Amino acid sequence: MKRILVLIMAVFATNLSAQKKVTLSGYVKDASNGESLVGVNIFESGKSAGTATNEYGYYALNLPPGKYIIVYQYIGYNVEKREVNLIQNTRLDIRLKPEAQQLGEVVVSTERADKNVTSVEMSTTKLDVKEIARVPQLLGEVDIIRTLTLMPGITTVGEGANGFNVRGGNIDQNLVLLDESPLYNSTHLFGFFSIINADATKDVKVYKGGIPAEFGGRLSSVVDIRQREGNDQRFSTVGGIGTLSSRFTVEGPIVKEKASYLVSGRRSYADLFLRLSPDSNINNNILYFYDLNTKINYRINDRHRVYLSGYFGRDVLGIRNLVNFNWGNITGTVRWNWVISDRLFSNTTFVASNYDYSFGTPEEEEFSFKLQSQILNYNFGQKFTFFRNNKLTEDFGFNVIYYDFMPANVTGTIPVRLQNEYAVEPSVFYSAEWKAATRFTVQYGLRYSMFYNLGPYNLALYNNPDFPQEGEIIDVVPFKNGEIIRQFTDANGLEPRIGVNYLLSDESSVKASYNRMRQYIHLISNTTSALPIDLWRPSGRYIQPATADQVAVGYFRNFKNNMYETSIEVFYKDMRNLVDYRDGADLFFNERIETQLVSGLGRAYGMELLIRKNSGKLTGWIAYTLSRSERLVRGNLPGATINQGNWYRANFDRPHDLAIVGNYQWNQHWETGFTFIYQTGRPFTIPYGRFETEGLIAPYNPLRNNGRIPDFHRLDISATYFPKSYFTKKWKGYWSFGAYNVYNRRNAFSVYLREVEDQPNQTEAIRLAILGSIIPYVTYNFKF
């Protein structure tokens, strides 16, 4: 009894001590445009307590009553110090002034200088838009997604390929969020450019591992892209005229320091040049893309703020008398920030997202058709952040996603429609970041996700439900609207996450992380084609949810007052229930797609090295990845096994991946840059032989991905000229020059085999190169 009383008194004393503290809270913004600043370092001058702003620029610092000097510190901005007399909970909003750029001292990151060492985050990449703009790109287009592929652990299968691959994962295993809205195709022009307009982008963050519990639904990564909020101080514009496209952004206050807007547009104009050709086979073709980003934010009062943002993008390709393609994304996000109390922050989000594509032949053709496919989803999410004290910050909430899949609807000579599929994915999460000791920080969390595959749907039943085959349908069962076809609500939906950071010194640390991810929707594809004709299908009776467990360990070290940043990470990822296609599968427009699929295991492992210089005249990085990505499909029936039951290379397995990026500022008028890339060639299947059936010659492929295409390497260069007027007048303009693929490397996108024309018994390998020559560019950028 005595021990119980002592315990009660101790708890009471602790609570009483906690009650004596008061909270200093508020938003931190950029003084020049009103943009909220993420990750601002805020601490008492004696460094007895400190915190940082969250993803919406809000902070809360708990201190005993008294007088303090509070320091606000952010790379690229002047340090702000405020003397405050804390008697009670106090609201203090801060606007930091950007530092004036000084010649020879370029800073390319707005992160805290030592955040890579001190933060518990690992396997994370964050690039500032200004840094991305300095990287040489194809035709001078500032490309966020392609720049990310220059970082460790992120790659693509080649030039002109859709999507990107992270740590041995397929392209559908990446959750790409634009203002919290998912994007199902992140590229324009057959994979050559991303759909993310840099002028409208605030920051980009990629989680390759150690993924926070609030994110789920994909196995390999999360790409969190935030749009700018619009200048609430003054009207301004920014734009550019390039070789391929032009862009223009306007922003300004609706009510100064209370409401603002941003509208940003981009369009290519290859189709305009096609019309100038005297050849009718060329001038009637169509080829262009466009983007439109919009955002409005309104501060109702000190505790309530609402945001409305949208994205509209589309690609159009029409080849005269042959085929027409059309695809694009539409997203809309409504977000409400509510400061419930000084230490409790709420973010409520509603998202609508639509990705669709269509292709077909001209209507005047004898056998014309048009195929349309679509994935539509609605997302409602609620997240709370509780600043319990200066050592413990907690996030918790829930999320519900509704899916509507339209696999294919064909109109024309022979109209056909595949059944729509419907699903709901609810989830709840909790995570916390705890500064357990001066040098030890832990981030832990748990996510629980569920999935319901719903009617209406006519479900085929097979003689062997574990391995459905064509011709073995024994019944078709109809499900009504909203009726559950299959649900996944067991303990497999538990997704634990944990990450730890131990500071060895002020300049170095070791980190470790573990996360489990679960994915309920799948991209069905057996091609690396850049054309967007793949199908998304939900988990259900014949497709299981995929699961991945990943562990990572890393060492992080900075040098010369954080001028140089280095890290080395090793990781291992174990994947289960991965969807693959059977040998000889026909995936295109197949009503019974389950008869063409198999399920298997996957593993990916490797080492990632990053050396980065963040300031000075010369900036850039060296990124190297040594990794493997493999698959295993082994069954008991004919057709249920791939590669004779042995492990085989994934389509995107690239053991060596090296990127060197540099930028040098010569003076206030000139800077130059370069990018060099080297990658092991990706796998492809080499036939062991061939056989004849009904007069047709077909290859014999008992093994899968048993060969490799030639290695990939390329050099790009750039130069930027800032005229004198750039520093003296309101109109600021500069020129960018460059060349892509400087030494004319014909990198193979794929290799295919064909018979030698005059020797039918001989086979030759043909290299298909998408870009095989140097491509120069010039772009004029402006701001006023």
GROMACS .gro file of C-alpha atoms in nm, residues 101-528:
model
  428
  101GLN     CA    1   2.290   3.564  -5.199
  102GLN     CA    2   2.662   3.632  -5.183
  103LEU     CA    3   2.903   3.566  -5.465
  104GLY     CA    4   3.091   3.239  -5.424
  105GLU     CA    5   2.878   3.113  -5.138
  106VAL     CA    6   2.592   2.920  -5.294
  107VAL     CA    7   2.366   2.725  -5.059
  108VAL     CA    8   2.153   2.464  -5.238
  109SER     CA    9   1.951   2.329  -4.946
  110THR     CA   10   1.691   2.484  -4.718
  111GLU     CA   11   1.724   2.198  -4.474
  112ARG     CA   12   1.893   2.248  -4.141
  113ALA     CA   13   2.265   2.200  -4.216
  114ASP     CA   14   2.312   1.897  -3.990
  115LYS     CA   15   1.966   1.746  -4.025
  116ASN     CA   16   2.096   1.440  -4.208
  117VAL     CA   17   2.295   1.357  -3.892
  118THR     CA   18   2.062   1.470  -3.613
  119SER     CA   19   1.726   1.363  -3.757
  120VAL     CA   20   1.590   1.014  -3.693
  121GLU     CA   21   1.490   0.996  -4.060
  122MET     CA   22   1.695   0.768  -4.283
  123SER     CA   23   1.650   0.633  -4.636
  124THR     CA   24   1.504   0.975  -4.710
  125THR     CA   25   1.581   1.214  -4.995
  126LYS     CA   26   1.480   1.578  -5.000
  127LEU     CA   27   1.566   1.816  -5.284
  128ASP     CA   28   1.500   2.186  -5.297
  129VAL     CA   29   1.347   2.314  -5.622
  130LYS     CA   30   1.635   2.561  -5.664
  131GLU     CA   31   1.878   2.270  -5.651
  132ILE     CA   32   1.675   2.071  -5.905
  133ALA     CA   33   1.679   2.367  -6.146
  134ARG     CA   34   2.060   2.356  -6.154
  135VAL     CA   35   2.076   1.997  -6.285
  136PRO     CA   36   2.116   1.956  -6.667
  137GLN     CA   37   1.803   1.798  -6.812
  138LEU     CA   38   1.668   1.686  -7.148
  139LEU     CA   39   1.575   1.994  -7.354
  140GLY     CA   40   1.626   2.215  -7.049
  141GLU     CA   41   1.307   2.103  -6.876
  142VAL     CA   42   1.335   2.130  -6.496
  143ASP     CA   43   1.235   1.776  -6.406
  144ILE     CA   44   1.176   1.674  -6.047
  145ILE     CA   45   1.119   1.301  -6.095
  146ARG     CA   46   1.419   1.253  -6.325
  147THR     CA   47   1.638   1.441  -6.075
  148LEU     CA   48   1.528   1.202  -5.801
  149THR     CA   49   1.660   0.912  -6.012
  150LEU     CA   50   2.007   1.063  -5.969
  151MET     CA   51   1.993   0.983  -5.597
  152PRO     CA   52   2.092   0.648  -5.439
  153GLY     CA   53   1.841   0.364  -5.460
  154ILE     CA   54   1.618   0.530  -5.724
  155THR     CA   55   1.641   0.437  -6.091
  156THR     CA   56   1.442   0.369  -6.410
  157VAL     CA   57   1.449   0.091  -6.668
  158GLY     CA   58   1.570   0.337  -6.933
  159GLU     CA   59   1.511   0.654  -7.132
  160GLY     CA   60   1.148   0.698  -7.221
  161ALA     CA   61   1.018   0.457  -6.955
  162ASN     CA   62   0.720   0.530  -6.735
  163GLY     CA   63   0.775   0.572  -6.363
  164PHE     CA   64   1.077   0.488  -6.150
  165ASN     CA   65   1.199   0.202  -5.932
  166VAL     CA   66   1.302   0.229  -5.568
  167ARG     CA   67   1.515  -0.031  -5.391
  168GLY     CA   68   1.416  -0.320  -5.614
  169GLY     CA   69   1.046  -0.236  -5.634
  170ASN     CA   70   0.819  -0.211  -5.936
  171ILE     CA   71   0.688   0.127  -6.054
  172ASP     CA   72   0.344   0.061  -5.900
  173GLN     CA   73   0.505   0.028  -5.555
  174ASN     CA   74   0.565   0.404  -5.531
  175LEU     CA   75   0.301   0.630  -5.377
  176VAL     CA   76   0.332   0.970  -5.549
  177LEU     CA   77   0.137   1.241  -5.367
  178LEU     CA   78   0.076   1.594  -5.496
  179ASP     CA   79  -0.071   1.798  -5.211
  180GLU     CA   80  -0.176   1.463  -5.057
  181SER     CA   81  -0.352   1.351  -5.377
  182PRO     CA   82  -0.223   1.031  -5.549
  183LEU     CA   83  -0.087   1.037  -5.903
  184TYR     CA   84  -0.105   0.710  -6.100
  185ASN     CA   85   0.114   0.822  -6.389
  186SER     CA   86   0.387   1.075  -6.313
  187THR     CA   87   0.530   1.124  -6.663
  188HIS     CA   88   0.470   1.315  -6.984
  189LEU     CA   89   0.572   1.234  -7.340
  190PHE     CA   90   0.622   0.858  -7.293
  191GLY     CA   91   0.832   0.892  -6.979
  192PHE     CA   92   1.076   1.160  -7.096
  193PHE     CA   93   0.943   1.429  -6.861
  194SER     CA   94   0.760   1.433  -6.530
  195ILE     CA   95   0.422   1.595  -6.480
  196ILE     CA   96   0.547   1.798  -6.182
  197ASN     CA   97   0.584   2.166  -6.274
  198ALA     CA   98   0.879   2.295  -6.071
  199ASP     CA   99   0.750   2.655  -6.075
  200ALA     CA  100   0.446   2.544  -5.874
  201THR     CA  101   0.639   2.314  -5.639
  202LYS     CA  102   0.749   2.403  -5.288
  203ASP     CA  103   0.945   2.093  -5.190
  204VAL     CA  104   0.981   1.722  -5.262
  205LYS     CA  105   1.056   1.448  -5.013
  206VAL     CA  106   1.109   1.078  -5.087
  207TYR     CA  107   1.089   0.803  -4.826
  208LYS     CA  108   1.269   0.485  -4.940
  209GLY     CA  109   1.260   0.322  -4.595
  210GLY     CA  110   1.175   0.410  -4.237
  211ILE     CA  111   0.842   0.530  -4.375
  212PRO     CA  112   0.621   0.713  -4.118
  213ALA     CA  113   0.304   0.531  -4.011
  214GLU     CA  114   0.074   0.791  -4.168
  215PHE     CA  115   0.173   0.663  -4.515
  216GLY     CA  116   0.067   0.328  -4.659
  217GLY     CA  117  -0.071   0.146  -4.960
  218ARG     CA  118   0.260   0.094  -5.144
  219LEU     CA  119   0.558  -0.135  -5.080
  220SER     CA  120   0.865   0.065  -5.181
  221SER     CA  121   0.844   0.442  -5.141
  222VAL     CA  122   0.645   0.756  -5.080
  223VAL     CA  123   0.708   1.073  -5.282
  224ASP     CA  124   0.551   1.366  -5.097
  225ILE     CA  125   0.525   1.673  -5.323
  226ARG     CA  126   0.391   2.001  -5.184
  227GLN     CA  127   0.271   2.283  -5.406
  228ARG     CA  128   0.352   2.643  -5.324
  229GLU     CA  129   0.081   2.838  -5.145
  230GLY     CA  130   0.094   3.162  -5.343
  231ASN     CA  131   0.254   3.495  -5.254
  232ASP     CA  132   0.047   3.676  -4.990
  233GLN     CA  133   0.262   3.992  -5.007
  234ARG     CA  134   0.261   4.103  -5.369
  235PHE     CA  135   0.174   4.004  -5.724
  236SER     CA  136   0.454   3.820  -5.904
  237THR     CA  137   0.512   3.603  -6.207
  238VAL     CA  138   0.771   3.352  -6.316
  239GLY     CA  139   0.807   3.163  -6.642
  240GLY     CA  140   1.025   3.031  -6.917
  241ILE     CA  141   1.042   2.976  -7.292
  242GLY     CA  142   1.221   2.656  -7.388
  243THR     CA  143   1.298   2.432  -7.679
  244LEU     CA  144   1.013   2.193  -7.601
  245SER     CA  145   0.763   2.389  -7.392
  246SER     CA  146   0.683   2.719  -7.225
  247ARG     CA  147   0.551   2.782  -6.878
  248PHE     CA  148   0.397   3.075  -6.691
  249THR     CA  149   0.305   3.117  -6.325
  250VAL     CA  150   0.113   3.399  -6.158
  251GLU     CA  151   0.057   3.440  -5.786
  252GLY     CA  152  -0.043   3.709  -5.546
  253PRO     CA  153  -0.255   3.813  -5.250
  254ILE     CA  154  -0.632   3.808  -5.256
  255VAL     CA  155  -0.625   3.979  -4.916
  256LYS     CA  156  -0.271   4.066  -4.805
  257GLU     CA  157  -0.134   3.828  -4.540
  258LYS     CA  158  -0.473   3.657  -4.523
  259ALA     CA  159  -0.549   3.491  -4.857
  260SER     CA  160  -0.346   3.419  -5.170
  261TYR     CA  161  -0.361   3.229  -5.498
  262LEU     CA  162  -0.129   3.053  -5.742
  263VAL     CA  163  -0.194   2.951  -6.104
  264SER     CA  164   0.080   2.778  -6.300
  265GLY     CA  165   0.057   2.646  -6.655
  266ARG     CA  166   0.288   2.464  -6.894
  267ARG     CA  167   0.242   2.345  -7.253
  268SER     CA  168   0.461   2.181  -7.512
  269TYR     CA  169   0.437   2.289  -7.873
  270ALA     CA  170   0.580   2.011  -8.087
  271ASP     CA  171   0.243   1.997  -8.264
  272LEU     CA  172   0.282   2.360  -8.377
  273PHE     CA  173   0.605   2.277  -8.559
  274LEU     CA  174   0.454   1.964  -8.712
  275ARG     CA  175   0.194   2.181  -8.885
  276LEU     CA  176   0.468   2.376  -9.064
  277SER     CA  177   0.579   2.066  -9.255
  278PRO     CA  178   0.471   2.050  -9.623
  279ASP     CA  179   0.430   1.671  -9.586
  280SER     CA  180   0.063   1.586  -9.517
  281ASN     CA  181   0.170   1.267  -9.341
  282ILE     CA  182   0.346   1.485  -9.082
  283ASN     CA  183   0.148   1.807  -9.054
  284ASN     CA  184  -0.172   1.624  -8.960
  285ASN     CA  185  -0.011   1.450  -8.663
  286ILE     CA  186  -0.068   1.570  -8.307
  287LEU     CA  187   0.178   1.560  -8.017
  288TYR     CA  188   0.160   1.780  -7.707
  289PHE     CA  189   0.112   1.785  -7.330
  290TYR     CA  190  -0.004   2.044  -7.081
  291ASP     CA  191  -0.019   2.100  -6.705
  292LEU     CA  192  -0.227   2.336  -6.494
  293ASN     CA  193  -0.160   2.374  -6.121
  294THR     CA  194  -0.387   2.587  -5.903
  295LYS     CA  195  -0.398   2.670  -5.535
  296ILE     CA  196  -0.589   2.905  -5.305
  297ASN     CA  197  -0.535   2.939  -4.932
  298TYR     CA  198  -0.734   3.145  -4.684
  299ARG     CA  199  -0.653   3.220  -4.320
  300ILE     CA  200  -0.989   3.245  -4.146
  301ASN     CA  201  -0.828   3.341  -3.815
  302ASP     CA  202  -0.528   3.245  -3.603
  303ARG     CA  203  -0.662   2.892  -3.552
  304HIS     CA  204  -0.825   2.804  -3.884
  305ARG     CA  205  -0.684   2.793  -4.234
  306VAL     CA  206  -0.818   2.627  -4.549
  307TYR     CA  207  -0.645   2.529  -4.874
  308LEU     CA  208  -0.791   2.436  -5.212
  309SER     CA  209  -0.554   2.297  -5.475
  310GLY     CA  210  -0.585   2.117  -5.805
  311TYR     CA  211  -0.386   1.964  -6.087
  312PHE     CA  212  -0.496   1.908  -6.446
  313GLY     CA  213  -0.260   1.743  -6.694
  314ARG     CA  214  -0.289   1.560  -7.024
  315ASP     CA  215  -0.088   1.411  -7.311
  316VAL     CA  216  -0.226   1.385  -7.662
  317LEU     CA  217  -0.072   1.188  -7.948
  318GLY     CA  218  -0.234   1.141  -8.286
  319ILE     CA  219  -0.065   0.966  -8.579
  320ARG     CA  220  -0.253   1.031  -8.901
  321ASN     CA  221  -0.465   0.738  -9.022
  322LEU     CA  222  -0.311   0.507  -8.765
  323VAL     CA  223  -0.372   0.559  -8.390
  324ASN     CA  224  -0.468   0.817  -8.129
  325PHE     CA  225  -0.356   0.827  -7.765
  326ASN     CA  226  -0.487   1.047  -7.483
  327TRP     CA  227  -0.404   1.019  -7.111
  328GLY     CA  228  -0.384   1.236  -6.801
  329ASN     CA  229  -0.441   1.305  -6.431
  330ILE     CA  230  -0.694   1.526  -6.258
  331THR     CA  231  -0.669   1.584  -5.885
  332GLY     CA  232  -0.836   1.808  -5.630
  333THR     CA  233  -0.748   1.860  -5.264
  334VAL     CA  234  -0.935   2.044  -4.990
  335ARG     CA  235  -0.738   2.081  -4.667
  336TRP     CA  236  -0.834   2.239  -4.334
  337ASN     CA  237  -0.574   2.320  -4.069
  338TRP     CA  238  -0.712   2.374  -3.718
  339VAL     CA  239  -0.506   2.468  -3.415
  340ILE     CA  240  -0.729   2.300  -3.157
  341SER     CA  241  -0.504   2.405  -2.872
  342ASP     CA  242  -0.152   2.538  -2.849
  343ARG     CA  243  -0.015   2.182  -2.849
  344LEU     CA  244  -0.275   1.999  -3.059
  345PHE     CA  245  -0.274   2.054  -3.436
  346SER     CA  246  -0.531   1.906  -3.677
  347ASN     CA  247  -0.521   1.856  -4.053
  348THR     CA  248  -0.835   1.734  -4.233
  349THR     CA  249  -0.805   1.639  -4.600
  350PHE     CA  250  -1.049   1.542  -4.875
  351VAL     CA  251  -0.906   1.431  -5.208
  352ALA     CA  252  -1.054   1.335  -5.544
  353SER     CA  253  -0.824   1.184  -5.806
  354ASN     CA  254  -0.881   1.055  -6.157
  355TYR     CA  255  -0.636   0.892  -6.397
  356ASP     CA  256  -0.761   0.785  -6.739
  357TYR     CA  257  -0.629   0.695  -7.078
  358SER     CA  258  -0.774   0.608  -7.416
  359PHE     CA  259  -0.639   0.494  -7.747
  360GLY     CA  260  -0.789   0.379  -8.073
  361THR     CA  261  -0.800   0.401  -8.448
  362PRO     CA  262  -0.968   0.669  -8.664
  363GLU     CA  263  -1.345   0.633  -8.691
  364GLU     CA  264  -1.333   0.622  -9.071
  365GLU     CA  265  -1.132   0.298  -9.064
  366GLU     CA  266  -1.321  -0.020  -9.152
  367PHE     CA  267  -1.241  -0.182  -8.819
  368SER     CA  268  -1.221   0.116  -8.586
  369PHE     CA  269  -1.220   0.106  -8.209
  370LYS     CA  270  -1.158   0.324  -7.905
  371LEU     CA  271  -1.049   0.181  -7.569
  372GLN     CA  272  -1.093   0.379  -7.248
  373SER     CA  273  -0.961   0.293  -6.902
  374GLN     CA  274  -0.986   0.480  -6.573
  375ILE     CA  275  -0.908   0.466  -6.203
  376LEU     CA  276  -1.104   0.704  -5.982
  377ASN     CA  277  -1.065   0.738  -5.608
  378TYR     CA  278  -1.189   0.953  -5.320
  379ASN     CA  279  -0.984   0.992  -5.006
  380PHE     CA  280  -1.079   1.133  -4.666
  381GLY     CA  281  -0.805   1.167  -4.405
  382GLN     CA  282  -0.770   1.308  -4.057
  383LYS     CA  283  -0.435   1.364  -3.886
  384PHE     CA  284  -0.365   1.506  -3.541
  385THR     CA  285  -0.025   1.620  -3.415
  386PHE     CA  286   0.017   1.649  -3.039
  387PHE     CA  287   0.326   1.827  -2.907
  388ARG     CA  288   0.318   1.646  -2.575
  389ASN     CA  289   0.645   1.804  -2.462
  390ASN     CA  290   0.977   1.905  -2.612
  391LYS     CA  291   1.092   1.543  -2.619
  392LEU     CA  292   0.777   1.373  -2.749
  393THR     CA  293   0.566   1.456  -3.055
  394GLU     CA  294   0.279   1.224  -3.154
  395ASP     CA  295   0.086   1.186  -3.478
  396PHE     CA  296  -0.235   0.985  -3.504
  397GLY     CA  297  -0.540   0.965  -3.726
  398PHE     CA  298  -0.724   0.767  -3.991
  399ASN     CA  299  -0.774   0.749  -4.365
  400VAL     CA  300  -1.044   0.603  -4.594
  401ILE     CA  301  -1.002   0.554  -4.971
  402TYR     CA  302  -1.278   0.454  -5.213
  403TYR     CA  303  -1.169   0.308  -5.551
  404ASP     CA  304  -1.357   0.276  -5.879
  405PHE     CA  305  -1.162   0.080  -6.144
  406MET     CA  306  -1.276   0.078  -6.506
  407PRO     CA  307  -1.032  -0.167  -6.672
  408ALA     CA  308  -1.152  -0.120  -7.028
  409ASN     CA  309  -1.448   0.004  -7.226
  410VAL     CA  310  -1.422  -0.053  -7.602
  411THR     CA  311  -1.649   0.122  -7.850
  412GLY     CA  312  -1.645   0.094  -8.227
  413THR     CA  313  -1.686  -0.194  -8.466
  414ILE     CA  314  -1.699  -0.455  -8.188
  415PRO     CA  315  -1.802  -0.290  -7.858
  416VAL     CA  316  -1.689  -0.467  -7.540
  417ARG     CA  317  -1.671  -0.362  -7.176
  418LEU     CA  318  -1.481  -0.526  -6.893
  419GLN     CA  319  -1.650  -0.516  -6.556
  420ASN     CA  320  -1.581  -0.225  -6.323
  421GLU     CA  321  -1.430  -0.315  -5.986
  422TYR     CA  322  -1.485  -0.130  -5.658
  423ALA     CA  323  -1.300  -0.127  -5.327
  424VAL     CA  324  -1.263   0.055  -4.995
  425GLU     CA  325  -0.934   0.084  -4.804
  426PRO     CA  326  -0.966   0.218  -4.446
  427SER     CA  327  -0.669   0.257  -4.213
  428VAL     CA  328  -0.570   0.401  -3.875
  429PHE     CA  329  -0.224   0.499  -3.754
  430TYR     CA  330  -0.022   0.621  -3.459
  431SER     CA  331   0.340   0.736  -3.453
  432ALA     CA  332   0.567   0.920  -3.215
  433GLU     CA  333   0.910   1.076  -3.216
  434TRP     CA  334   1.074   1.053  -2.875
  435LYS     CA  335   1.404   1.214  -2.780
  436ALA     CA  336   1.486   0.948  -2.526
  437ALA     CA  337   1.825   1.097  -2.437
  438THR     CA  338   2.057   1.374  -2.548
  439ARG     CA  339   2.206   1.154  -2.819
  440PHE     CA  340   1.930   0.897  -2.871
  441THR     CA  341   1.605   0.950  -3.065
  442VAL     CA  342   1.338   0.692  -3.144
  443GLN     CA  343   1.055   0.713  -3.395
  444TYR     CA  344   0.799   0.437  -3.360
  445GLY     CA  345   0.451   0.374  -3.493
  446LEU     CA  346   0.185   0.130  -3.601
  447ARG     CA  347  -0.053   0.136  -3.894
  448TYR     CA  348  -0.347  -0.097  -3.939
  449SER     CA  349  -0.499  -0.121  -4.287
  450MET     CA  350  -0.799  -0.312  -4.421
  451PHE     CA  351  -0.939  -0.370  -4.767
  452TYR     CA  352  -1.286  -0.457  -4.900
  453ASN     CA  353  -1.341  -0.568  -5.259
  454LEU     CA  354  -1.703  -0.476  -5.339
  455GLY     CA  355  -1.975  -0.547  -5.592
  456PRO     CA  356  -2.144  -0.514  -5.828
  457TYR     CA  357  -1.937  -0.782  -5.996
  458ASN     CA  358  -1.989  -1.121  -6.163
  459LEU     CA  359  -1.722  -1.344  -6.012
  460ALA     CA  360  -1.605  -1.651  -6.201
  461LEU     CA  361  -1.540  -1.966  -5.996
  462TYR     CA  362  -1.278  -2.215  -6.114
  463ASN     CA  363  -1.217  -2.583  -6.070
  464ASN     CA  364  -0.890  -2.494  -5.894
  465PRO     CA  365  -0.934  -2.155  -5.723
  466ASP     CA  366  -0.566  -2.142  -5.624
  467PHE     CA  367  -0.458  -2.161  -5.987
  468PRO     CA  368  -0.743  -2.045  -6.215
  469GLN     CA  369  -0.716  -2.150  -6.577
  470GLU     CA  370  -0.911  -2.066  -6.889
  471GLY     CA  371  -1.169  -2.327  -6.975
  472GLU     CA  372  -1.211  -2.439  -6.611
  473ILE     CA  373  -1.492  -2.203  -6.504
  474ILE     CA  374  -1.751  -2.398  -6.306
  475ASP     CA  375  -1.985  -2.111  -6.213
  476VAL     CA  376  -2.033  -1.733  -6.219
  477VAL     CA  377  -2.160  -1.573  -5.897
  478PRO     CA  378  -2.319  -1.226  -5.913
  479PHE     CA  379  -2.251  -0.977  -5.630
  480LYS     CA  380  -2.484  -0.685  -5.570
  481ASN     CA  381  -2.390  -0.320  -5.533
  482GLY     CA  382  -2.184  -0.275  -5.213
  483GLU     CA  383  -2.178  -0.648  -5.133
  484ILE     CA  384  -1.841  -0.770  -5.007
  485ILE     CA  385  -1.667  -1.005  -5.251
  486ARG     CA  386  -1.351  -1.043  -5.045
  487GLN     CA  387  -1.223  -0.866  -4.736
  488PHE     CA  388  -0.878  -0.845  -4.581
  489THR     CA  389  -0.921  -0.754  -4.216
  490ASP     CA  390  -0.690  -0.993  -4.033
  491ALA     CA  391  -0.368  -0.933  -3.838
  492ASN     CA  392  -0.169  -0.921  -4.162
  493GLY     CA  393  -0.292  -0.563  -4.192
  494LEU     CA  394  -0.071  -0.459  -3.899
  495GLU     CA  395   0.219  -0.249  -4.026
  496PRO     CA  396   0.475  -0.171  -3.752
  497ARG     CA  397   0.738   0.099  -3.806
  498ILE     CA  398   1.044   0.194  -3.599
  499GLY     CA  399   1.354   0.404  -3.649
  500VAL     CA  400   1.639   0.495  -3.415
  501ASN     CA  401   1.920   0.749  -3.427
  502TYR     CA  402   2.226   0.753  -3.200
  503LEU     CA  403   2.454   1.057  -3.222
  504LEU     CA  404   2.817   0.949  -3.201
  505SER     CA  405   2.924   1.315  -3.205
  506ASP     CA  406   2.794   1.649  -3.328
  507GLU     CA  407   2.902   1.549  -3.680
  508SER     CA  408   2.816   1.179  -3.700
  509SER     CA  409   2.544   0.929  -3.616
  510VAL     CA  410   2.427   0.575  -3.676
  511LYS     CA  411   2.067   0.498  -3.769
  512ALA     CA  412   1.852   0.189  -3.812
  513SER     CA  413   1.494   0.139  -3.927
  514TYR     CA  414   1.235  -0.129  -3.990
  515ASN     CA  415   0.900  -0.094  -4.163
  516ARG     CA  416   0.630  -0.323  -4.294
  517MET     CA  417   0.421  -0.203  -4.590
  518ARG     CA  418   0.107  -0.353  -4.743
  519GLN     CA  419  -0.028  -0.291  -5.095
  520TYR     CA  420  -0.381  -0.368  -5.210
  521ILE     CA  421  -0.385  -0.238  -5.568
  522HIS     CA  422  -0.160  -0.369  -5.845
  523LEU     CA  423  -0.037  -0.264  -6.187
  524ILE     CA  424  -0.077  -0.555  -6.430
  525SER     CA  425   0.196  -0.540  -6.694
  526ASN     CA  426   0.446  -0.758  -6.879
  527THR     CA  427   0.617  -0.477  -7.068
  528THR     CA  428   0.847  -0.182  -7.009
   0.00000   0.00000   0.00000
